[in-house]
Structures are given as C-alpha cells and as structure tokens.
Short mmCIF file of C-alpha atoms and ligand atoms in Angstrom, two decimals:
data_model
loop_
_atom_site.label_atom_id
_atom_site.label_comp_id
_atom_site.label_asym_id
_atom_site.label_seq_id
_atom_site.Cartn_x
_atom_site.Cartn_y
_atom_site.Cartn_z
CA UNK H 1 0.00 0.00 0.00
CA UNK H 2 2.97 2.37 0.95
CA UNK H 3 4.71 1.90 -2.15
CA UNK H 4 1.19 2.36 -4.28
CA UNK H 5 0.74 5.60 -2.45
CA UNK H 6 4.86 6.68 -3.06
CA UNK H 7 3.83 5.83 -6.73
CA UNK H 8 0.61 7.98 -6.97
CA UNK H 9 2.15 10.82 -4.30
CA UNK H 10 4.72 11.22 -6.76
CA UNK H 11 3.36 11.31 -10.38
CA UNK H 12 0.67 14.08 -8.60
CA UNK H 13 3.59 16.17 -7.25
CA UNK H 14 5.76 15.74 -10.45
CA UNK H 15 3.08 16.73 -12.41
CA UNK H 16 1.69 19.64 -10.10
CA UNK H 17 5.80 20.59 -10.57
CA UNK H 18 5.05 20.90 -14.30
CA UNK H 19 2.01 22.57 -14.18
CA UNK H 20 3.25 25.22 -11.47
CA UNK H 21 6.05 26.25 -13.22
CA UNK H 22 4.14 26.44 -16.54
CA UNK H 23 1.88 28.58 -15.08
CA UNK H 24 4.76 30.88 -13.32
CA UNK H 25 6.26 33.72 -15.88
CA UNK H 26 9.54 33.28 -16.87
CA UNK H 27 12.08 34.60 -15.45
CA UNK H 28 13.62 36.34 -18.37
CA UNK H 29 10.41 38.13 -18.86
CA UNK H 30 10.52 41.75 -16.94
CA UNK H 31 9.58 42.04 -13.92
CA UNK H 32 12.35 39.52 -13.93
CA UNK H 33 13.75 39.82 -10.30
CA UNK H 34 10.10 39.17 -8.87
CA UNK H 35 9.29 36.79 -11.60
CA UNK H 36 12.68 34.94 -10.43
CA UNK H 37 12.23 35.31 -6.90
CA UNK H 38 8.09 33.59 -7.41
CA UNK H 39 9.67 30.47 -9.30
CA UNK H 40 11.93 30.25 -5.87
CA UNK H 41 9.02 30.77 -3.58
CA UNK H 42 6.92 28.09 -5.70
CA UNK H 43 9.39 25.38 -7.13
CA UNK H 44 11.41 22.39 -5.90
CA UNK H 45 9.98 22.44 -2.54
CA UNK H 46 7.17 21.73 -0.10
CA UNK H 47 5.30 18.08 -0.26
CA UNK H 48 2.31 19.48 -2.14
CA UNK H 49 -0.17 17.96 0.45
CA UNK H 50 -2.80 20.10 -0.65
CA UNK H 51 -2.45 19.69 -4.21
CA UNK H 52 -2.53 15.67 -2.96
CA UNK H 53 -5.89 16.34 -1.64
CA UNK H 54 -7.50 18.18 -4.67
CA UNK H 55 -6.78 15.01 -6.46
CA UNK H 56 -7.72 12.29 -3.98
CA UNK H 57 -10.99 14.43 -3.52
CA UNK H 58 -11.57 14.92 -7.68
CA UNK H 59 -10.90 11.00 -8.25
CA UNK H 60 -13.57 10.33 -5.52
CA UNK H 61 -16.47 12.49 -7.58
CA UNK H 62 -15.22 11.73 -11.02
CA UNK H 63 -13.56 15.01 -11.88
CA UNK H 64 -10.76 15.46 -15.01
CA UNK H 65 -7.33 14.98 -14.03
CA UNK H 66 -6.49 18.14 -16.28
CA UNK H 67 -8.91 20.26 -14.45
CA UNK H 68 -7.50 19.10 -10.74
CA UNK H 69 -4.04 19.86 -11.88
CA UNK H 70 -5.20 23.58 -12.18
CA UNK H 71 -7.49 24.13 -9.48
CA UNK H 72 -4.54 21.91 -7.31
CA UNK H 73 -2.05 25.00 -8.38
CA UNK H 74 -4.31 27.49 -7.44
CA UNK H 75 -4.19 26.30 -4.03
CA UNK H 76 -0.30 25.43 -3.89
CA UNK H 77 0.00 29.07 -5.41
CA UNK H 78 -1.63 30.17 -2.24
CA UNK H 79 -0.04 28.40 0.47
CA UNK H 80 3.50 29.47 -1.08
CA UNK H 81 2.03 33.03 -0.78
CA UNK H 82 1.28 32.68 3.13
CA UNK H 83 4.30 31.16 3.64
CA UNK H 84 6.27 33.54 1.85
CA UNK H 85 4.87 36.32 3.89
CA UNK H 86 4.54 34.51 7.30
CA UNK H 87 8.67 34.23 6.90
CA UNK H 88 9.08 37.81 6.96
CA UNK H 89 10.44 39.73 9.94
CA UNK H 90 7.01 41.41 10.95
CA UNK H 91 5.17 37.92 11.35
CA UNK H 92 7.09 34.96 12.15
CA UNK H 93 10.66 35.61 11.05
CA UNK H 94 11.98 33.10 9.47
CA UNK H 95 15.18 32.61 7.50
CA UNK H 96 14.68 28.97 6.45
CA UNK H 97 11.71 27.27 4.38
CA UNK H 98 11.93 24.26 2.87
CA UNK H 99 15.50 24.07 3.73
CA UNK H 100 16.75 26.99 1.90
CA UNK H 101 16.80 30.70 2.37
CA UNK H 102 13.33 31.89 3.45
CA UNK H 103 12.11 34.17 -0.02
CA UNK H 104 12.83 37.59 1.67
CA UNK H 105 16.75 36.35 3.10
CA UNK H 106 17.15 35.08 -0.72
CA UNK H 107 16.17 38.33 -2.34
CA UNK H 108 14.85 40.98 -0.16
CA UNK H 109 11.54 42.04 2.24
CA UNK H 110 10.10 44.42 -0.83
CA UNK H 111 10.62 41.59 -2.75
CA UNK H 112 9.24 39.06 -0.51
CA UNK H 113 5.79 40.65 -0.45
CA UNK H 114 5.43 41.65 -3.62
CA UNK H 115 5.96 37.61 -4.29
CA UNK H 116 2.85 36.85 -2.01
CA UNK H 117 1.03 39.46 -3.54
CA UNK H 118 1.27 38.04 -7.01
CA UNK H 119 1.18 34.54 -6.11
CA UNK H 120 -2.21 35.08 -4.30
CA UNK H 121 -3.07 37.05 -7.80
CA UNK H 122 -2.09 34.57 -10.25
CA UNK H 123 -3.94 31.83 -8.08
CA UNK H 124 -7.25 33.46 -9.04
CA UNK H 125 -5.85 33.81 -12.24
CA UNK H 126 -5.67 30.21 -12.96
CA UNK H 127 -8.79 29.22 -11.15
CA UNK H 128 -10.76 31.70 -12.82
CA UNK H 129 -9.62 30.86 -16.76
CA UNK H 130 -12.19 30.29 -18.90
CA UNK H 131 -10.66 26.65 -20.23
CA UNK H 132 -10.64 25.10 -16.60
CA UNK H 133 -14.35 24.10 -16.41
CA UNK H 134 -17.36 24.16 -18.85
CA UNK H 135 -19.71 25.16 -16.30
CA UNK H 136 -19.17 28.82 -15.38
CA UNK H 137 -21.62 29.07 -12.22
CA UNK H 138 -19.55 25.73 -10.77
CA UNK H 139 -16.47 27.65 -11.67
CA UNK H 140 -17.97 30.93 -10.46
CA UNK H 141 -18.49 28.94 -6.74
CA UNK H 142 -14.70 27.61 -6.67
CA UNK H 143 -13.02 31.03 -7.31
CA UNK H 144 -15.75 32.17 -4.05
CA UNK H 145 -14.51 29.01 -1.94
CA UNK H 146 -10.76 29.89 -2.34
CA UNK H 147 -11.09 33.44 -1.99
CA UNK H 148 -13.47 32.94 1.48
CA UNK H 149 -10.39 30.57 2.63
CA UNK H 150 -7.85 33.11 1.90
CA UNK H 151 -9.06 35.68 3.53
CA UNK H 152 -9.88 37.30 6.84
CA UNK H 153 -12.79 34.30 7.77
CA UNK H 154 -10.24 32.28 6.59
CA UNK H 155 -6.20 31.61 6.25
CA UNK H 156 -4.91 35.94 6.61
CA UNK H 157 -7.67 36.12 9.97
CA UNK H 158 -6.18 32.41 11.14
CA UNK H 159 -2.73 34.42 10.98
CA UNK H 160 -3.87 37.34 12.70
CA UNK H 161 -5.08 35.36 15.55
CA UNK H 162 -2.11 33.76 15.51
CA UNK H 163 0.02 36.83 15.68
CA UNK H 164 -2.14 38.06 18.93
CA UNK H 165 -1.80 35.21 20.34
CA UNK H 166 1.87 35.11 21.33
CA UNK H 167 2.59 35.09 24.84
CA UNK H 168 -0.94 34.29 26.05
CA UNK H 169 -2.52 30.82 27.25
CA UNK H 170 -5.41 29.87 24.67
CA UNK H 171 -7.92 27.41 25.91
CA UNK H 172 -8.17 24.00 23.44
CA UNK H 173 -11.06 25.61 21.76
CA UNK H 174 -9.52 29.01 20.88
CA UNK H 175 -6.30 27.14 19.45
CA UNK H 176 -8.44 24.94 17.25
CA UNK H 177 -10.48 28.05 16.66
CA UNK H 178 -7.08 29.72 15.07
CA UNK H 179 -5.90 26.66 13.34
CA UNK H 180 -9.21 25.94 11.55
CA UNK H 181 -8.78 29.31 9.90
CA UNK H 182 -5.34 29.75 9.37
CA UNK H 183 -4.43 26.24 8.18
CA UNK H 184 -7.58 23.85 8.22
CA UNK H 185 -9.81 26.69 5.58
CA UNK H 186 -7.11 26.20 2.94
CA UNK H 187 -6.90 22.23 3.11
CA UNK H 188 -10.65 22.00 2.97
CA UNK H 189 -10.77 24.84 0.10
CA UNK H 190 -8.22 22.15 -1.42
CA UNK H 191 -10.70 18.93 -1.12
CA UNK H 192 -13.49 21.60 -2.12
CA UNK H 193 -12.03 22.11 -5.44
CA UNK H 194 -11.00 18.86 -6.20
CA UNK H 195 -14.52 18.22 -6.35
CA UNK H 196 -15.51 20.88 -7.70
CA UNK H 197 -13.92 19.83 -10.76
CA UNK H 198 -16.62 17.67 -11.53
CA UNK H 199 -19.08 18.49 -13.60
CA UNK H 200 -21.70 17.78 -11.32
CA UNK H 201 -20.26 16.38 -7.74
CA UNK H 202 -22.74 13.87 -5.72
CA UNK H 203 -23.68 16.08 -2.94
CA UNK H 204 -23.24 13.10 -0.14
CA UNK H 205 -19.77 12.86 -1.44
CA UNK H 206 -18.99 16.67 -1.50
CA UNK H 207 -20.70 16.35 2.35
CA UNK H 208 -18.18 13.87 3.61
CA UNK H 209 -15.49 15.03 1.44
CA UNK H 210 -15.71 18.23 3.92
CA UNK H 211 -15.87 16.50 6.94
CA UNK H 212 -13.05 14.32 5.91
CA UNK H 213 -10.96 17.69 5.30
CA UNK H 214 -11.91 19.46 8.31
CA UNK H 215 -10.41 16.97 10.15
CA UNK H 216 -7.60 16.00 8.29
CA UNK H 217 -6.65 20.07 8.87
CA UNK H 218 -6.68 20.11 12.14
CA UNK H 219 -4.60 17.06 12.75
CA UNK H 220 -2.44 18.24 10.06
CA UNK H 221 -2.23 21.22 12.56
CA UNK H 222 -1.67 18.90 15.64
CA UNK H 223 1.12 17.55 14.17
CA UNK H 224 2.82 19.76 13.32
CA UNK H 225 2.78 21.28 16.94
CA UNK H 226 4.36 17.69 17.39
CA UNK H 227 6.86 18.16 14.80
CA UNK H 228 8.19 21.73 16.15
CA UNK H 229 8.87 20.08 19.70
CA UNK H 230 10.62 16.52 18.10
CA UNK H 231 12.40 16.65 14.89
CA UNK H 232 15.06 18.81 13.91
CA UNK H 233 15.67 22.06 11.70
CA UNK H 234 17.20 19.55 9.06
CA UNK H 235 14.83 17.19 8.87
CA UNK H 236 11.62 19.46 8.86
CA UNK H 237 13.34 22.23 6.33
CA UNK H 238 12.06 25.17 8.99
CA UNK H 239 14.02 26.33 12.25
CA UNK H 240 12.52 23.50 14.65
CA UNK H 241 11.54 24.66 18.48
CA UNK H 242 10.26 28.07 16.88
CA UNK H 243 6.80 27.61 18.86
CA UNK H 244 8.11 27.42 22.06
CA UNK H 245 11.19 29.58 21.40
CA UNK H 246 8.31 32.26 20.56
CA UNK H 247 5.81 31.83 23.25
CA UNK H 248 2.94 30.00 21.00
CA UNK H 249 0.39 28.29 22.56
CA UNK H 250 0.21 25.13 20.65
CA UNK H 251 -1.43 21.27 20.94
CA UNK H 252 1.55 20.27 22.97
CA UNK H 253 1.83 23.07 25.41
CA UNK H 254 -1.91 22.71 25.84
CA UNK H 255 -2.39 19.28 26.02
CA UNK H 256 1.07 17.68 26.46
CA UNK H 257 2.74 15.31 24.16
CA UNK H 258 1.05 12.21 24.54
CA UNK H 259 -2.15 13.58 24.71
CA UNK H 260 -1.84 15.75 21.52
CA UNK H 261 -0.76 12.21 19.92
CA UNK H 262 -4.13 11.05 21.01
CA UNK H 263 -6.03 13.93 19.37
CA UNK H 264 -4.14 13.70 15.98
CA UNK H 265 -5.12 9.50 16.30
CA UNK H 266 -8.47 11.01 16.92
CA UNK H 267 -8.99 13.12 14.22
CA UNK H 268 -7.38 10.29 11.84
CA UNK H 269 -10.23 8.07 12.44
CA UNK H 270 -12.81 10.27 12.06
CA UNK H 271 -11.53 11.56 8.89
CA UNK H 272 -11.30 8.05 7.66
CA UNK H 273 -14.53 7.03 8.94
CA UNK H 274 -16.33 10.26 6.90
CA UNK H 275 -15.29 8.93 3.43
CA UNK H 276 -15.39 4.60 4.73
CA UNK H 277 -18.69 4.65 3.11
CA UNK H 278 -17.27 5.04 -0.24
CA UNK H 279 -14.75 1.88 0.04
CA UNK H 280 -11.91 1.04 -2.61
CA UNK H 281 -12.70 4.41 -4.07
CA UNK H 282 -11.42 6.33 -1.08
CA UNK H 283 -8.21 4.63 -0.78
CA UNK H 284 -6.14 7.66 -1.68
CA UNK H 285 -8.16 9.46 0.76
CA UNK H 286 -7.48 7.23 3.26
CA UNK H 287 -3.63 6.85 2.55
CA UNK H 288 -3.27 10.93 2.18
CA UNK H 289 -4.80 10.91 5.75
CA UNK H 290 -2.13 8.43 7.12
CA UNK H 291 0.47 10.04 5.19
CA UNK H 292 -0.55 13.38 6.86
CA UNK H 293 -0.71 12.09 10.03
CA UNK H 294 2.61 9.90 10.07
CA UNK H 295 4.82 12.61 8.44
CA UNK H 296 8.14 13.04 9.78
CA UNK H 297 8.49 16.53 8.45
C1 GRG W 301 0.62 35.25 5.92
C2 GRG W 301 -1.84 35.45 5.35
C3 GRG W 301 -0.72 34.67 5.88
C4 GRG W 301 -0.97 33.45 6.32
C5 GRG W 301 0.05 32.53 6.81
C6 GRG W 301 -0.36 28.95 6.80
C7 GRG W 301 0.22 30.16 7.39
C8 GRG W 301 -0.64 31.36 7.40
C9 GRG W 301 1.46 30.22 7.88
C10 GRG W 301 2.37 29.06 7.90
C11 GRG W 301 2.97 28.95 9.26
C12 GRG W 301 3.05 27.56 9.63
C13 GRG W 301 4.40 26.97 9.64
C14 GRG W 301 1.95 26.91 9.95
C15 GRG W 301 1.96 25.52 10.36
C16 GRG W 301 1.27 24.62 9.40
C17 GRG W 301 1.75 24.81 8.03
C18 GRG W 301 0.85 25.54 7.13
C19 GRG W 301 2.92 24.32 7.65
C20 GRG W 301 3.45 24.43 6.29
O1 GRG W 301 2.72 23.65 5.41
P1 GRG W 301 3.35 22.34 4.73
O2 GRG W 301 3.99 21.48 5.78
O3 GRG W 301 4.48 23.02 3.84
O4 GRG W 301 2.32 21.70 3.88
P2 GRG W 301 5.18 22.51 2.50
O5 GRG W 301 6.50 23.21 2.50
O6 GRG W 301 5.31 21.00 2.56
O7 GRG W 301 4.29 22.95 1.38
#
C-alpha cells in the first residue's frame, strides 16, 4: 500500500511541478527579479499535500485529471504566498523554508511581499480561466470558496489570531479556533475544489469530502505542533523549536505530548470514517490521511 501511495504521491507532485512552473512567468520576462524570486518561492519544494488532496478528492467524484491539476495549483499558489509572507520579519521571522533561504533572506523584504502578492493574484488567475471548467456558475463557486479561505474568515484572519496570540494561554477551543482558519480553511478549500472539478459532484460525497478535510486540517495542525517540539531544523526544512522559542500556545503546550498524539489519532479516524462509506474508491483518501498524520516533516 505504501509503495502504491509513493507511486501515486509522486506522479501528482511531479506533475503539479510541471504545471506550477508552466503557469509561473519566466524569469527572463521583466519584472524579472520578482518573476525569479516567485519560481523560488513556488518550485522544488514543499510536499504538495494540498495539491494531494485536490486530487484524492476529484478522483472520488469523477472530476478530469487536467482540471484538478489547475485548481490543485491554485491552491499550492496560495499556500507558497502565506508562507512567503509569514517568513518575513514582521510575522514569524523566518530565515529557512523548505531548507533553503526563506524568499525575503534570498532576495529581499520588498521583494518578498510583492511575491505573495502576485502569487495570491495569479492563483485566481488560474482558477478563474475560462478553459478550466465548462460550467461557469460551478467555476464561479470555486473562485468564491478559495477566496473565502484566503481571507480574513479564513487563512490571513487564522494568521492574525495567531500573531495576537503570542505570549498568552489559549484554551483548546480558541487554538483549534485559530488553526481551523489559518491552516484547516485552505486544506478543505483544497478537497473543495477537487470536487468541484466535476461536472456535477454527488452532494453526499462533497458532504463527507468536507468532513473528511476538516479533520484532516486540524490534525495536520496537531502535528505539526508535534513536529516543532521533536524533529530537527534539518529534517523538517524550517528552524525546529520556533513555537516554544516564541511563546505559541500550541497542541503540545496545551495538552502535552502524549495527549496531543491522542487527538491527531483522533482526528485520523474520524476523517477516515467520513469517506469509509465510499470503500476502494477512497483509498487515496485514506492513505493521504495516514500520510498526513505519520509525516516526519
Ligand atoms: C501570511 C496570510 C498569511 C498566512 C500565513 C499557513 C500560514 C498562514 C502560515 C504558515 C505557518 C506555519 C508553519 C503553519 C503551520 C502549518 C503549516 C501551514 C505548515 C506548512 O505547510 P506544509 O507542511 O508546507 O504543507 P510545505 O512546504 O510542505 O508545502
């Protein structure tokens, strides 16, 4: 089964490789600094998890592979946008992602957030092309869905919690409040519009596809609160101990180690048990979820 999901994990990421950097302007065309420093913030990095998900979500309701590969880099052009600017000195300060340079120690802090800016632009760029899907209403609802994740009921007002939260002690429910904005809204807008590929997703499926993602997102969330206090800078690509080193209130400061491995078990079965109904055809649902869950970076 591992070596099934290796197989599929990486044909999706190869191929969400190709279509990123198709869709990212060269960089001999002017702007060309920013241009370069995008293709740095986008390519040869990161384990495309959500992109994963947009495609285990569009097998499960029948959508085009062509069309997932699109909506997929919409999202990953997103989530290299918030993690461009949540490296920069006024947020979290960071001066290593994905084990190189953090975009704004590569090039510069101008730079940096001009790169998130047109990331996040190009994103709706691509999801909102005419050639993506025939139906423009459908289409109409998935450029809404990304762009209600994104924002401030979504990823940027996750952050902003996040930011006031530094130094204070959150109860369980306010952390999981934060984390289902600022990370869970863009892994469900991922599963969202994998489906939404479809021309006309089975509603049931769509229903538990959502479930399966909110909780998926969350334990994505707990363990990487895990992560920070266990592995190292080298093997997780990002300065390790940066939660505690900044006062965050996180799963394991909250809850303690062994019982924030509990709640990540937790939220692993119910994920799986959301889309168990649909058998065989959930198995890369159900292998992205233990992937998630059993990362060691
Ligand atoms: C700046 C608007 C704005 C938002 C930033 C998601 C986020 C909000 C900040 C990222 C900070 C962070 C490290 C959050 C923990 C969870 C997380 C999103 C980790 C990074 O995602 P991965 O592990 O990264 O999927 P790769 O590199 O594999 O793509």
């Amino acid at each position: 089964m591992t070596n099934d999901f290796s197989l599929w994990a990486q044909t999706i990421q190869t191929r969400t490789e190709t279509v990123l950097s198709a869709l990212l302007p060269s960089q001999e065309i002017a702007p060309q600094r920013l241009h370069q420093a995008m293709r740095y913030a986008v390519l040869g990095g990161g384990k495309r998890v959500r992109a994963l998900l947009s495609h285990a979500a569009g097998e499960l309701c029948g959508a085009p592979v062509e069309r997932i590969d699109h909506a997929a880099a919409a999202v990953e052009l997103i989530h290299a946008y918030s993690l461009v600017h949540d490296d920069l000195p006024c947020m979290d300060d960071d001066d290593l992602r994905r084990g190189k340079p953090s975009c704004h120690k590569q090039f510069d802090e101008a730079t940096a957030l001009l790169v998130g800016d047109a990331l996040q632009t190009l994103a709706f760029e691509v999801l909102s092309a005419p050639a993506l899907h025939p139906l423009a209403a459908q289409q109409l609802g998935m450029v809404r869905t990304l762009a209600q994740a994104s924002g401030s009921r979504g990823m940027a007002g996750g952050q902003a919690i996040d930011l006031a939260s530094v130094g204070l002690s959150l109860t369980q429910q306010e952390l999981e409040f934060m984390h289902i904005h600022k990370t869970g809204a863009l892994i469900r807008a991922a599963a969202l519009l994998g489906a939404g590929c479809a021309d006309a997703p089975d509603a049931a499926r769509v229903r538990a596809l959502d479930h399966y993602a909110k909780c998926i997102g969350l334990a994505f969330q707990v363990v990487d609160d895990i992560l920070d206090t266990q592995a190292d800078t080298a093997t997780l690509g990002k300065t390790a101990g940066k939660d505690a080193e900044q006062n965050k209130p996180t799963y394991v400061t909250i809850l303690g180690l062994e019982r924030a491995k509990s709640l990540a078990d937790e939220l692993l079965e119910d994920a799986l048990q959301a889309v168990r109904p649909y058998g065989a055809e959930a198995t890369r649902l159900e292998q992205l979820a233990h992937f998630i869950t059993g990362r060691a970076y």
